[in-house]
Tab-separated table of C-alpha atoms and ligand atoms in Angstrom:
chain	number	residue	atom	x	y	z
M	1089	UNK	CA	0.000	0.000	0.000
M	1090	UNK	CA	1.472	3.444	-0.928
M	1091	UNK	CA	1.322	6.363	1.502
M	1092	UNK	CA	0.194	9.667	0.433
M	1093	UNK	CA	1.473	12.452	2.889
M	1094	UNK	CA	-0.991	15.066	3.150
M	1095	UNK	CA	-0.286	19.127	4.197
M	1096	UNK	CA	-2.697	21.054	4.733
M	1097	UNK	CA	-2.457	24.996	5.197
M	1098	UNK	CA	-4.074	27.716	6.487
M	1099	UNK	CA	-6.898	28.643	3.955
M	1100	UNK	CA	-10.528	28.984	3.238
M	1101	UNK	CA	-9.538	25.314	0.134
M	1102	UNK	CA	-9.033	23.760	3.468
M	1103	UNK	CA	-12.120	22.202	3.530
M	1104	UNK	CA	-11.902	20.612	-0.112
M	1105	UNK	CA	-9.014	18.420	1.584
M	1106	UNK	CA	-11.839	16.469	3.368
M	1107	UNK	CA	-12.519	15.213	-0.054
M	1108	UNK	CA	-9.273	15.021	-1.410
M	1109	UNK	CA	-8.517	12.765	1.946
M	1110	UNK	CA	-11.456	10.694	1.660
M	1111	UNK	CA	-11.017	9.814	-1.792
M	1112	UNK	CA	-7.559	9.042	-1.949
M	1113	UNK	CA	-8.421	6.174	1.103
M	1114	UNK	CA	-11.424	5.035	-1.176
M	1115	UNK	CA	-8.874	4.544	-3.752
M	1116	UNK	CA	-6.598	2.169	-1.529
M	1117	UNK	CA	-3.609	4.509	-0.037
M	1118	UNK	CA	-2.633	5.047	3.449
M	1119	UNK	CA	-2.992	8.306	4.111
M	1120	UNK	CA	-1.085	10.931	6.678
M	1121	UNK	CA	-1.842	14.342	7.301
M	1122	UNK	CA	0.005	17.061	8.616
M	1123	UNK	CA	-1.681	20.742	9.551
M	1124	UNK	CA	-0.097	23.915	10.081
M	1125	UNK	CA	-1.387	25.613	13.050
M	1126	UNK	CA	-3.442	28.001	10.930
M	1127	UNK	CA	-5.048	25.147	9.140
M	1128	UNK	CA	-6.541	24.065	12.517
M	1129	UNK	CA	-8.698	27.630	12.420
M	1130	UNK	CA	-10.274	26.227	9.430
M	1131	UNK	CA	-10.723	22.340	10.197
M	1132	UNK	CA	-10.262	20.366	13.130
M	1133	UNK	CA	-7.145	17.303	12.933
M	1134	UNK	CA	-10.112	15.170	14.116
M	1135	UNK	CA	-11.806	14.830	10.556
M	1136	UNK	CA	-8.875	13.959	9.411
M	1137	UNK	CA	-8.191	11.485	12.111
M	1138	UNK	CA	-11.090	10.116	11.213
M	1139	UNK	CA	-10.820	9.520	7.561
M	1140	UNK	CA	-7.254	8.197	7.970
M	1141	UNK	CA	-7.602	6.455	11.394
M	1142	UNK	CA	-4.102	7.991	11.663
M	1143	UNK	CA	-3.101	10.702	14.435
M	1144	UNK	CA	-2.834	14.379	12.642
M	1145	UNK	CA	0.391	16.151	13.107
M	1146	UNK	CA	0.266	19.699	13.827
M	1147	UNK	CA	3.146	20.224	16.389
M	1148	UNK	CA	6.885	18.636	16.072
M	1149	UNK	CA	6.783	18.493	19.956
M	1150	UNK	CA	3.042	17.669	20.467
M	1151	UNK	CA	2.017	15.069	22.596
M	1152	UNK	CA	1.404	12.411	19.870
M	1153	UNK	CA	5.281	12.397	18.703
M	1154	UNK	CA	7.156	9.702	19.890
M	1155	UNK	CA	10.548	10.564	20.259
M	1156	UNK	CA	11.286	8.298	17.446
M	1157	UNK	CA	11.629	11.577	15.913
M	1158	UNK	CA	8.178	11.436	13.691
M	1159	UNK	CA	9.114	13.571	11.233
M	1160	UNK	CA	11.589	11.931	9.641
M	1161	UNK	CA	9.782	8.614	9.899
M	1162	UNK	CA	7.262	10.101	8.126
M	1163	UNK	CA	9.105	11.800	5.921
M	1164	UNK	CA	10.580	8.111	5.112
M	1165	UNK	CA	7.522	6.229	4.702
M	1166	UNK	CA	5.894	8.704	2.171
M	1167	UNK	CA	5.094	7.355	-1.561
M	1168	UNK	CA	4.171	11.086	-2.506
M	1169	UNK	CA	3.924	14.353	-0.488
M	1170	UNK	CA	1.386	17.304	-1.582
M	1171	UNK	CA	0.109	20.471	-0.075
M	1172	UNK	CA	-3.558	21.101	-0.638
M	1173	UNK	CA	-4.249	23.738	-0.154
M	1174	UNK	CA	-1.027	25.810	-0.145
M	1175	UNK	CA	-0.652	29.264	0.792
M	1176	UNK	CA	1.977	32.171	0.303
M	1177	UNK	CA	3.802	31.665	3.220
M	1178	UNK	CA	3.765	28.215	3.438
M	1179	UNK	CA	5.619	28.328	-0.457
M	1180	UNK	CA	7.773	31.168	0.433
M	1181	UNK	CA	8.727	29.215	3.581
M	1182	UNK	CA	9.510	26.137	1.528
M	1183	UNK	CA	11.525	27.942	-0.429
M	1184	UNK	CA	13.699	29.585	1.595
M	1185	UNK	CA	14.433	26.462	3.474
M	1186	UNK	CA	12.454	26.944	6.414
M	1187	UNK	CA	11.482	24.178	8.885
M	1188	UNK	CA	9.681	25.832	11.896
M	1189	UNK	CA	6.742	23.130	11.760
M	1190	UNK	CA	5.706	19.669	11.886
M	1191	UNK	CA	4.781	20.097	8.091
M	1192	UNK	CA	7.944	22.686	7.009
M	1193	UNK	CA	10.251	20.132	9.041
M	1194	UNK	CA	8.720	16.938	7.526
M	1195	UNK	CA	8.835	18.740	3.651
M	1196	UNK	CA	11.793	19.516	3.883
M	1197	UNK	CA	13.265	15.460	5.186
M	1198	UNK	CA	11.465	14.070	2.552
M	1199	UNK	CA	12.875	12.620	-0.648
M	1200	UNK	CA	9.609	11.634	-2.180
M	1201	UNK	CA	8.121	13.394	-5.285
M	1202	UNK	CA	6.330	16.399	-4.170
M	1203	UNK	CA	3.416	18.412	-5.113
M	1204	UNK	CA	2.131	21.789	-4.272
M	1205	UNK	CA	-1.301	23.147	-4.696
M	1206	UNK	CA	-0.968	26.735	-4.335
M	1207	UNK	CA	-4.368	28.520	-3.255
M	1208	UNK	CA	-4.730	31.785	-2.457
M	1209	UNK	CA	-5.913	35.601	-3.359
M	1210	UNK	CA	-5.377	36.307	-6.503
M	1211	UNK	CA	-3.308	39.757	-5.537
M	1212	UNK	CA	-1.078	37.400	-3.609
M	1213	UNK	CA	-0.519	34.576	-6.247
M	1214	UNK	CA	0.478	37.233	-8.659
M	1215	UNK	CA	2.802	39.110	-6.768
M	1216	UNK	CA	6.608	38.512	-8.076
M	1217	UNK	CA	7.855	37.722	-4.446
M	1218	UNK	CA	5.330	34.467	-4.837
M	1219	UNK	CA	5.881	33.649	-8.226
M	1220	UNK	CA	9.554	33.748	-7.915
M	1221	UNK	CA	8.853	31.175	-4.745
M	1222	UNK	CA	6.907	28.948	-7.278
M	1223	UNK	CA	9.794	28.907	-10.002
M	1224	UNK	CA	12.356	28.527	-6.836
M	1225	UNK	CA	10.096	25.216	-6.078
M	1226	UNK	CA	10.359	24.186	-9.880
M	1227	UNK	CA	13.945	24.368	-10.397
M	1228	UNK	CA	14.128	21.823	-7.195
M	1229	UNK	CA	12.009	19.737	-8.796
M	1230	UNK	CA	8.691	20.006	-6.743
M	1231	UNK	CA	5.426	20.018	-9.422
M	1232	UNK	CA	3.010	22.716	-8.637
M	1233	UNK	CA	-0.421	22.012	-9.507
M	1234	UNK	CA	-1.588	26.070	-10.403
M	1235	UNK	CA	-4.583	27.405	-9.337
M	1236	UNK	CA	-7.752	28.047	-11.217
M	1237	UNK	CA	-9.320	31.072	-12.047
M	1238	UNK	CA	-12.992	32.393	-10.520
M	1239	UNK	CA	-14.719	33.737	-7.652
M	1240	UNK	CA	-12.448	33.675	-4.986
M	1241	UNK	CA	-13.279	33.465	-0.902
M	1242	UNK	CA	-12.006	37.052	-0.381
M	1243	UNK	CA	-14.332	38.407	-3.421
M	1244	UNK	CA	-12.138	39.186	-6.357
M	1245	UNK	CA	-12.080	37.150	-9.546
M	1246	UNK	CA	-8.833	36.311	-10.546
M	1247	UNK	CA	-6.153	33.008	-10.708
M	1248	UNK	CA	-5.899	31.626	-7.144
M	1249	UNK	CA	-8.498	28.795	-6.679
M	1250	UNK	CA	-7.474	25.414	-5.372
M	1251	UNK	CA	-7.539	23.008	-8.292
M	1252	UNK	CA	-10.172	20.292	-8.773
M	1253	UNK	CA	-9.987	17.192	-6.128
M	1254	UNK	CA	-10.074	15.154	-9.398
M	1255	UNK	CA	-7.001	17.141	-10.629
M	1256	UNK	CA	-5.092	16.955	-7.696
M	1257	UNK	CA	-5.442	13.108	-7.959
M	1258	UNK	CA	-4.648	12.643	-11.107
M	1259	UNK	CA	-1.107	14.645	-9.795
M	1260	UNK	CA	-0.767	12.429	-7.639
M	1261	UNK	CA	-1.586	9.063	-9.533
M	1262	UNK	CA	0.871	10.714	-12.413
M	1263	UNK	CA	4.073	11.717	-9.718
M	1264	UNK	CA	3.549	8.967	-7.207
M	1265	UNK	CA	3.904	5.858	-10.234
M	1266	UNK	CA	6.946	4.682	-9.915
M	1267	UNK	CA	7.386	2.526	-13.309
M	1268	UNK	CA	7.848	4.881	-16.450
M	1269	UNK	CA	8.054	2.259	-18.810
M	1270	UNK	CA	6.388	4.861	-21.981
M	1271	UNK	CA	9.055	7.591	-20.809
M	1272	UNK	CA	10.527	9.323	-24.139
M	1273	UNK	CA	7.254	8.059	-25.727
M	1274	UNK	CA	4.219	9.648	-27.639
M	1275	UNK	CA	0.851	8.350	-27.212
M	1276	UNK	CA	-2.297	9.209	-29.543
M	1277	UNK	CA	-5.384	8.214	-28.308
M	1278	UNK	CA	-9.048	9.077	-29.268
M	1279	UNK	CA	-11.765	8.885	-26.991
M	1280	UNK	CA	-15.783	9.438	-26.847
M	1281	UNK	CA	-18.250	10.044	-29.400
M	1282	UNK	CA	-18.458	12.307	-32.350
M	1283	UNK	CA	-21.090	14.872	-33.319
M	1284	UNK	CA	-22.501	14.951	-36.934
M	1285	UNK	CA	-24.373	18.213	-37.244
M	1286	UNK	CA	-27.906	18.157	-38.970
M	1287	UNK	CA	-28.756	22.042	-38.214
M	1288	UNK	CA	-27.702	24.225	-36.132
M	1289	UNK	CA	-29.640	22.759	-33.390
M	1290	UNK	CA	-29.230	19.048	-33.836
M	1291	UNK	CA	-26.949	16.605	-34.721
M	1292	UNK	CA	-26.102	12.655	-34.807
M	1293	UNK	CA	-24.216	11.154	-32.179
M	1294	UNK	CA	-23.934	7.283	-30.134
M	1295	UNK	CA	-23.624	6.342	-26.555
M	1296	UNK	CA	-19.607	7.115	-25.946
M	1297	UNK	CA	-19.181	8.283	-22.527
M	1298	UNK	CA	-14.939	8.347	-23.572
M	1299	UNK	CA	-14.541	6.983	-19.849
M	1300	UNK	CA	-12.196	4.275	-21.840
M	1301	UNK	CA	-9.995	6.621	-23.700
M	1302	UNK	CA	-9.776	8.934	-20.908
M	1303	UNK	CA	-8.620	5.880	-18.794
M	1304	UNK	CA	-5.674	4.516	-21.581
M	1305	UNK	CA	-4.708	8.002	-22.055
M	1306	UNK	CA	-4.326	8.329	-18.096
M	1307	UNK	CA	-2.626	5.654	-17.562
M	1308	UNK	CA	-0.047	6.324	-20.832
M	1309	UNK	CA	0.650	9.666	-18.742
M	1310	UNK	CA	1.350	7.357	-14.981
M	1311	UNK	CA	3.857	5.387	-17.439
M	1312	UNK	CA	5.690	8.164	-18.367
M	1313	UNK	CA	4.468	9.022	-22.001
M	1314	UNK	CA	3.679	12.341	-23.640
M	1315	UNK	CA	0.071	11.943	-24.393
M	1316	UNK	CA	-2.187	13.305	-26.878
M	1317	UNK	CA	-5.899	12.702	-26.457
M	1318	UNK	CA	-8.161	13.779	-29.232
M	1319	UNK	CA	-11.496	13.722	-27.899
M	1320	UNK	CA	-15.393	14.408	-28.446
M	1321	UNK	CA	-16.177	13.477	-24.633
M	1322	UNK	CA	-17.644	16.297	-21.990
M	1323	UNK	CA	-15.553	14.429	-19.339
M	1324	UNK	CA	-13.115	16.988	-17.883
M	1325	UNK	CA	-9.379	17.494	-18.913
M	1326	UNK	CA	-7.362	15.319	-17.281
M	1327	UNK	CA	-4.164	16.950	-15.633
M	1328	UNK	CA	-0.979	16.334	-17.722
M	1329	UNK	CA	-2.667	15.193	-21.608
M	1330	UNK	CA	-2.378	18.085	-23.780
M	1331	UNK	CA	-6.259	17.340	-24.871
M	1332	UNK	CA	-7.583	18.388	-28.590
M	1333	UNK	CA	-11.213	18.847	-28.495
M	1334	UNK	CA	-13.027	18.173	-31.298
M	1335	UNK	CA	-16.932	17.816	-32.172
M	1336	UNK	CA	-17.267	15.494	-36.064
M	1337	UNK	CA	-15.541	12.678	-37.124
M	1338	UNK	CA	-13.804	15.086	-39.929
M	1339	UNK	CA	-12.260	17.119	-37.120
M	1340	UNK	CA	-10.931	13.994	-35.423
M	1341	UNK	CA	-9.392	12.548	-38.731
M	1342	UNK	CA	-7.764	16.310	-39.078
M	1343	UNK	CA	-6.653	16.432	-35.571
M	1344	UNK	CA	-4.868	12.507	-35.472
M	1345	UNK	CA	-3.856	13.419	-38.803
M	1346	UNK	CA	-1.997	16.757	-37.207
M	1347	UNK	CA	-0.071	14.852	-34.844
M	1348	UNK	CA	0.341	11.225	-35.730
M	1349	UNK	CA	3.406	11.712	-36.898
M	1350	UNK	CA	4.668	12.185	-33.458
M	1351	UNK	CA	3.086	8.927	-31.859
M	1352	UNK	CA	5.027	5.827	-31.084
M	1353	UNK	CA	1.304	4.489	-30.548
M	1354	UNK	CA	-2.135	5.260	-31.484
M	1355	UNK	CA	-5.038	3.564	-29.627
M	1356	UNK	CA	-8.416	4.592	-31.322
M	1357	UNK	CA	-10.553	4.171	-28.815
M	1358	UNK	CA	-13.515	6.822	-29.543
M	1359	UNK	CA	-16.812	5.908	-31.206
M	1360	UNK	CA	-16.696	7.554	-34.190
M	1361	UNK	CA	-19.479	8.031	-36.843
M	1362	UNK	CA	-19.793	6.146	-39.416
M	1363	UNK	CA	-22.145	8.347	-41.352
M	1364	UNK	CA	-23.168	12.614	-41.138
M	1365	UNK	CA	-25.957	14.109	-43.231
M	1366	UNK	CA	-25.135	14.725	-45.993
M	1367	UNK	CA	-25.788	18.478	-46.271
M	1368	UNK	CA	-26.391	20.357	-42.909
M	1369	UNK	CA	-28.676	23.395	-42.707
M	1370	UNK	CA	-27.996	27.120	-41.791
M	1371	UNK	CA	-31.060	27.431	-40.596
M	1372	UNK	CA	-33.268	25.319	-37.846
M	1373	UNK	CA	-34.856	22.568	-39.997
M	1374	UNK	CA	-38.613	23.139	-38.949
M	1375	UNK	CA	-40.976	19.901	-38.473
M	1376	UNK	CA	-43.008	18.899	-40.913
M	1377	UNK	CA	-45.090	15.390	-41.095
M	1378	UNK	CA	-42.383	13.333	-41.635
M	1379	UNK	CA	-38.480	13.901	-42.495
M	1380	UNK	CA	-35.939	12.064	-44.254
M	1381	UNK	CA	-32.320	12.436	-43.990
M	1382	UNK	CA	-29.545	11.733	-46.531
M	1383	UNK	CA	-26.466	10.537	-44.922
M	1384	UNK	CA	-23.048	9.566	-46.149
M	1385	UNK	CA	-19.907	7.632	-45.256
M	1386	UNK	CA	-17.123	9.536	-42.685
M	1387	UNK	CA	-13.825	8.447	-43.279
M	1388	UNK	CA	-12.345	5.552	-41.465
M	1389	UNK	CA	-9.549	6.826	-39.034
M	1390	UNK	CA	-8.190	3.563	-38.126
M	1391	UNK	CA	-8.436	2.200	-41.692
M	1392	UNK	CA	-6.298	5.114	-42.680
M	1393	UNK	CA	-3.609	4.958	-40.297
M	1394	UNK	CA	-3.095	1.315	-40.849
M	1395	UNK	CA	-1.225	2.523	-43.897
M	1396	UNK	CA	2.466	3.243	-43.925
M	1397	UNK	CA	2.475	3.159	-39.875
M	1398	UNK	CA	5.657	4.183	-38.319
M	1399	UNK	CA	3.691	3.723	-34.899
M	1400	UNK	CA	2.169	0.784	-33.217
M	1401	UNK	CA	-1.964	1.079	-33.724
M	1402	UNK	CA	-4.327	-0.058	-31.334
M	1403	UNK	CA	-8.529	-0.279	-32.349
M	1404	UNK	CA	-11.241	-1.045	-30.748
M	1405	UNK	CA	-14.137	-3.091	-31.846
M	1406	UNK	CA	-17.787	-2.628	-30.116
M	1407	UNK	CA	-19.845	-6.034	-31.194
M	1408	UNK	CA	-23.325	-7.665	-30.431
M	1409	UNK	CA	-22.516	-10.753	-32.382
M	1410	UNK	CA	-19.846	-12.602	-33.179
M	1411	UNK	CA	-17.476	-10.970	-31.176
M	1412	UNK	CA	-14.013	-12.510	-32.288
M	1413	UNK	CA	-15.110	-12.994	-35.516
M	1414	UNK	CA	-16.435	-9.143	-36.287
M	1415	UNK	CA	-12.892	-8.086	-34.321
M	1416	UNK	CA	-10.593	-10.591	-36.038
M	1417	UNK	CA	-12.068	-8.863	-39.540
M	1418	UNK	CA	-11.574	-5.531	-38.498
M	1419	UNK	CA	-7.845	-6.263	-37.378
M	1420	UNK	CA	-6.946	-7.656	-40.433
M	1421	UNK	CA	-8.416	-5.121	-42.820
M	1422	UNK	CA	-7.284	-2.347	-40.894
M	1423	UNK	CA	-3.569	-3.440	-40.468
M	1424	UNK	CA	-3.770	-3.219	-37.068
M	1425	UNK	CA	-0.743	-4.618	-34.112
M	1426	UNK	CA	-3.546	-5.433	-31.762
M	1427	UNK	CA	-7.657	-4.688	-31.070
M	1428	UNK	CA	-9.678	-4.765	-28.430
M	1429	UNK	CA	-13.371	-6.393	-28.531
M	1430	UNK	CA	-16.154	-5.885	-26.176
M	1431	UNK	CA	-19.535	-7.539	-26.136
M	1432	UNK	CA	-22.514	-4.912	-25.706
M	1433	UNK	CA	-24.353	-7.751	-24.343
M	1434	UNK	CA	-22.193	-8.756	-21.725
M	1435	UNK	CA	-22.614	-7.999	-18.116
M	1436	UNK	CA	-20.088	-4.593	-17.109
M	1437	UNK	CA	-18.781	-4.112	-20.753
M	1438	UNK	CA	-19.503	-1.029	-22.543
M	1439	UNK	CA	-19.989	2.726	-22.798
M	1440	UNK	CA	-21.349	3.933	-19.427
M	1441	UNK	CA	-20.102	1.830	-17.046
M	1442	UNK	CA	-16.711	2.055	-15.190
M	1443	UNK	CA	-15.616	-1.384	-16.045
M	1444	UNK	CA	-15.633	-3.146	-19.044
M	1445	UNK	CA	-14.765	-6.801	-20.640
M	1446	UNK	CA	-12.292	-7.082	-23.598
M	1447	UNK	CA	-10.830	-9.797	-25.641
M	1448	UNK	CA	-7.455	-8.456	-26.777
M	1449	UNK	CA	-6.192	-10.048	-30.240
M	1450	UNK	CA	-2.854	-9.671	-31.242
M	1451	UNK	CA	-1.564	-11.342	-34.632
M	1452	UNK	CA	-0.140	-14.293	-32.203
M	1453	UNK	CA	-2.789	-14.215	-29.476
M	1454	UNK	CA	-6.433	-13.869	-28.457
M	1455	UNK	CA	-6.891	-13.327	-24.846
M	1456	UNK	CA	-10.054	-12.993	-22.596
M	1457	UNK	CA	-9.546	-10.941	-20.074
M	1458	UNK	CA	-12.219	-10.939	-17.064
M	1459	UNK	CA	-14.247	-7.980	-15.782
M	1460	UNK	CA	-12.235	-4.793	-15.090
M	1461	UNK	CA	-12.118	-1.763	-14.114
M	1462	UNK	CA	-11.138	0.873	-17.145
M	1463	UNK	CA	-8.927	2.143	-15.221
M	1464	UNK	CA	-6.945	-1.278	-14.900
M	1465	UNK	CA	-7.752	-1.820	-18.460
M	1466	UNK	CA	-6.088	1.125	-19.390
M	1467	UNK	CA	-2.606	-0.463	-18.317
M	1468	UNK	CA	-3.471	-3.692	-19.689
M	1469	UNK	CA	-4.145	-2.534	-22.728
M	1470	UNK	CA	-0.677	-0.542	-22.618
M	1471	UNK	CA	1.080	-3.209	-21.292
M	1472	UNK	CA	-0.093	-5.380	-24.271
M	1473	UNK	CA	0.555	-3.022	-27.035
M	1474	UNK	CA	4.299	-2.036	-25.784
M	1475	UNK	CA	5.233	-5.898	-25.982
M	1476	UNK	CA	3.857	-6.478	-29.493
M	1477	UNK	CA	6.563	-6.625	-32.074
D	2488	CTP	N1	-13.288	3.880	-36.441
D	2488	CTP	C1	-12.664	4.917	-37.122
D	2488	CTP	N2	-13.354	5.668	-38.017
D	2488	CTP	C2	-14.659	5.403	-38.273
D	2488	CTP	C3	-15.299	4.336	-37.594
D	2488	CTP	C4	-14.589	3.591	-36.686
D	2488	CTP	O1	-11.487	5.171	-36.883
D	2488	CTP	N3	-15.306	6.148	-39.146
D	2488	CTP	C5	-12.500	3.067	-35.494
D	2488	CTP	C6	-12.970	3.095	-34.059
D	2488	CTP	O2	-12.334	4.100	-33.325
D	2488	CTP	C7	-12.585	1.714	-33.542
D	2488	CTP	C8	-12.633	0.848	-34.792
D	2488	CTP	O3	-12.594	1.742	-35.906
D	2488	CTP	O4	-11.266	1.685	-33.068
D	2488	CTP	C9	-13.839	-0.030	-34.920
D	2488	CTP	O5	-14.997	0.715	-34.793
D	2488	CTP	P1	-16.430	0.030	-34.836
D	2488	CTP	O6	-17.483	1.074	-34.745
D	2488	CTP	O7	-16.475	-1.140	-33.879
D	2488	CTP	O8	-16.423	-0.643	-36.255
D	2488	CTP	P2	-16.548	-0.125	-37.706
D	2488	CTP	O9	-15.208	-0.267	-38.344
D	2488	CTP	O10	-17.181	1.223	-37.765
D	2488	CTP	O11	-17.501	-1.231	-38.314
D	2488	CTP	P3	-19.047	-1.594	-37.969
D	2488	CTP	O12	-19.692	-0.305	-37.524
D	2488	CTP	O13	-19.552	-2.117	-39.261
D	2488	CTP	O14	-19.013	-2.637	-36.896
């Protein structure tokens, strides 16, 4: 089990660590958490005792310390250290060195990656003296997560909202993977559904969620890759994929088009159209008794990449009968290193859902793999692809 060491400073975000906290044990890691004595004006160590059914640090010398000197065994069990939320002085301290606290002291003992989430008015985040702090943390290496812009506590609208809890884990799950098997490596991979316009109102689309591509291309990022993800999903960005967002199947082909000369691998996993209407109206098409509509053919991505590849190509193949069969044709007329079928009809596979059951068929193999979750899919499938020659 990995450890996830926990700061927490002294601002209003303070309360979005509850979350952060709760989910990372819901997600299987021992968590520790250290508070500033500021952050104990805004939540009590008890609800995070609670969650972690660990004691909360606040004090180097409070009662709780063994003289085992708790810092640094802290500081040595860690997998990953962040600071959520982090304020000015808490950077500027960690900058300059300074270990006056439980939290300061354990930061600065630890050799584990490190990330700060820097929250705070916006006046304050944009003030030289605390951006120079923030590219003093780079250049040692820490990753800062940076704030968001909106409606801060204080009033003003500007940059220094505490990220997303689902960004700050994905920081985490990105820093605190050890293996970087993809490192120097470009992965391409599309994900979700596309959207064939009819008017300017309406338009064709299919179930996609792009929970699978979001997972591959999540877990290409934990393994070190560069990764590209070229998607028609509404899911949020994920922290670390430069994302290309694109709406018809003709904007996808442009966009993999754009930058598949960069990939080492391409996984298409988005559901793309098949067919668009033919023409599309300026103007809202009003009802009438009945209405026809002339579609014609997209352009097959995959089918098109399978030429001339200088990358290894990954597709996906969505069947209600004949599962091997339907996938076995589609990998051989698409020239593909490896695809991966799912069933519709079988229990936990397909769009919605957060697991899924895949066949993977490689030139030399066909393998059933039992239900998972996409997230664990998303290595398998990686781990799979990288050992196909
Ligand atoms: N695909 C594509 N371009 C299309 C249609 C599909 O690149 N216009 C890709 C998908 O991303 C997927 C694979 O082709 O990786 C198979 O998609 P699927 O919809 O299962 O099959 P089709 O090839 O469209 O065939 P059919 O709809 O007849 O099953």
């Amino acid at each position: 089990m990995q450890t996830i060491l926990v700061g927490v400073t002294g601002g209003i975000a303070a309360y979005k660590t509850v979350q952060l906290v709760s989910d990372l044990i819901k997600k299987g890691y021992d968590v520790e958490v250290i508070m500033t004595k500021n952050a104990t004006e805004f939540i009590t160590p008890l609800t995070f005792s609670s969650l972690t059914k660990h004691d909360t640090y606040v004090d180097t010398f409070s009662k709780h310390v063994h003289y085992s000197v708790e810092h640094i065994s802290l500081a040595k069990k860690a997998d990953l250290f962040i600071i959520a939320p982090a304020t000015a002085n808490v950077i500027a301290k960690i900058a300059s060195g300074i270990a006056d606290d439980m939290l300061t002291t354990t930061f600065l003992a630890c050799d584990c990656p490190k990330v700060i989430c820097p929250a705070m008015n916006t006046n304050m985040y944009e003030n030289p003296i605390t951006k120079d702090n923030i590219e003093k943390l780079k250049h040692y290496g820490i990753h800062i997560v940076e704030p968001t812009s909106g409606l801060l506590a204080c009033g003003d609208v500007g940059k220094g909202k505490l990220v997303d809890i689902e960004v700050m884990i994905d920081a985490i799950e990105m820093y605190v993977h050890k293996d970087k098997p993809l490192k120097g490596k470009t992965v391409l991979v599309s994900a979700g559904a596309t959207k064939e316009a009819i008017d300017p109102v309406r338009y064709i689309t299919n179930h996609s969620s792009g929970k699978m591509g979001y997972s591959i291309a999540k877990a290409a990022r934990n393994l070190g890759a560069d990764v590209i993800l070229v998607s028609g999903s509404d899911l949020k960005d994920p922290y670390g994929i430069n994302v290309v967002t694109i709406t018809s199947a003709k904007e996808m082909k442009e966009a993999i088009d754009n930058y598949k000369k960069e990939a080492d691998y391409i996984i298409m996993a988005a559901a793309v159209a098949d067919y668009r209407p033919r023409s599309v109206s300026d103007h809202k098409i009003k009802k009438s008794d009945d209405m026809s509509l002339v579609l014609e053919r997209t352009d097959d991505i995959l089918k098109g990449l399978g030429k001339d590849k200088t990358y290894k190509l990954c597709g996906f193949a969505m069947e209600t009968d004949d599962l091997i069969e339907n996938a076995m044709k589609k990998f051989k007329e698409k020239d593909l290193d490896m695809i991966v079928a799912n069933d519709l009809n079988t229990e936990g596979a397909g769009f919605k859902g957060d697991t899924n059951v895949v066949t993977i068929i490689t030139k030399d193999n066909i393998e059933k793999l039992g239900i998972m979750t996409k997230s664990e899919l998303g290595y398998a499938i990686l781990e799979r692809l990288m050992e196909v020659k």
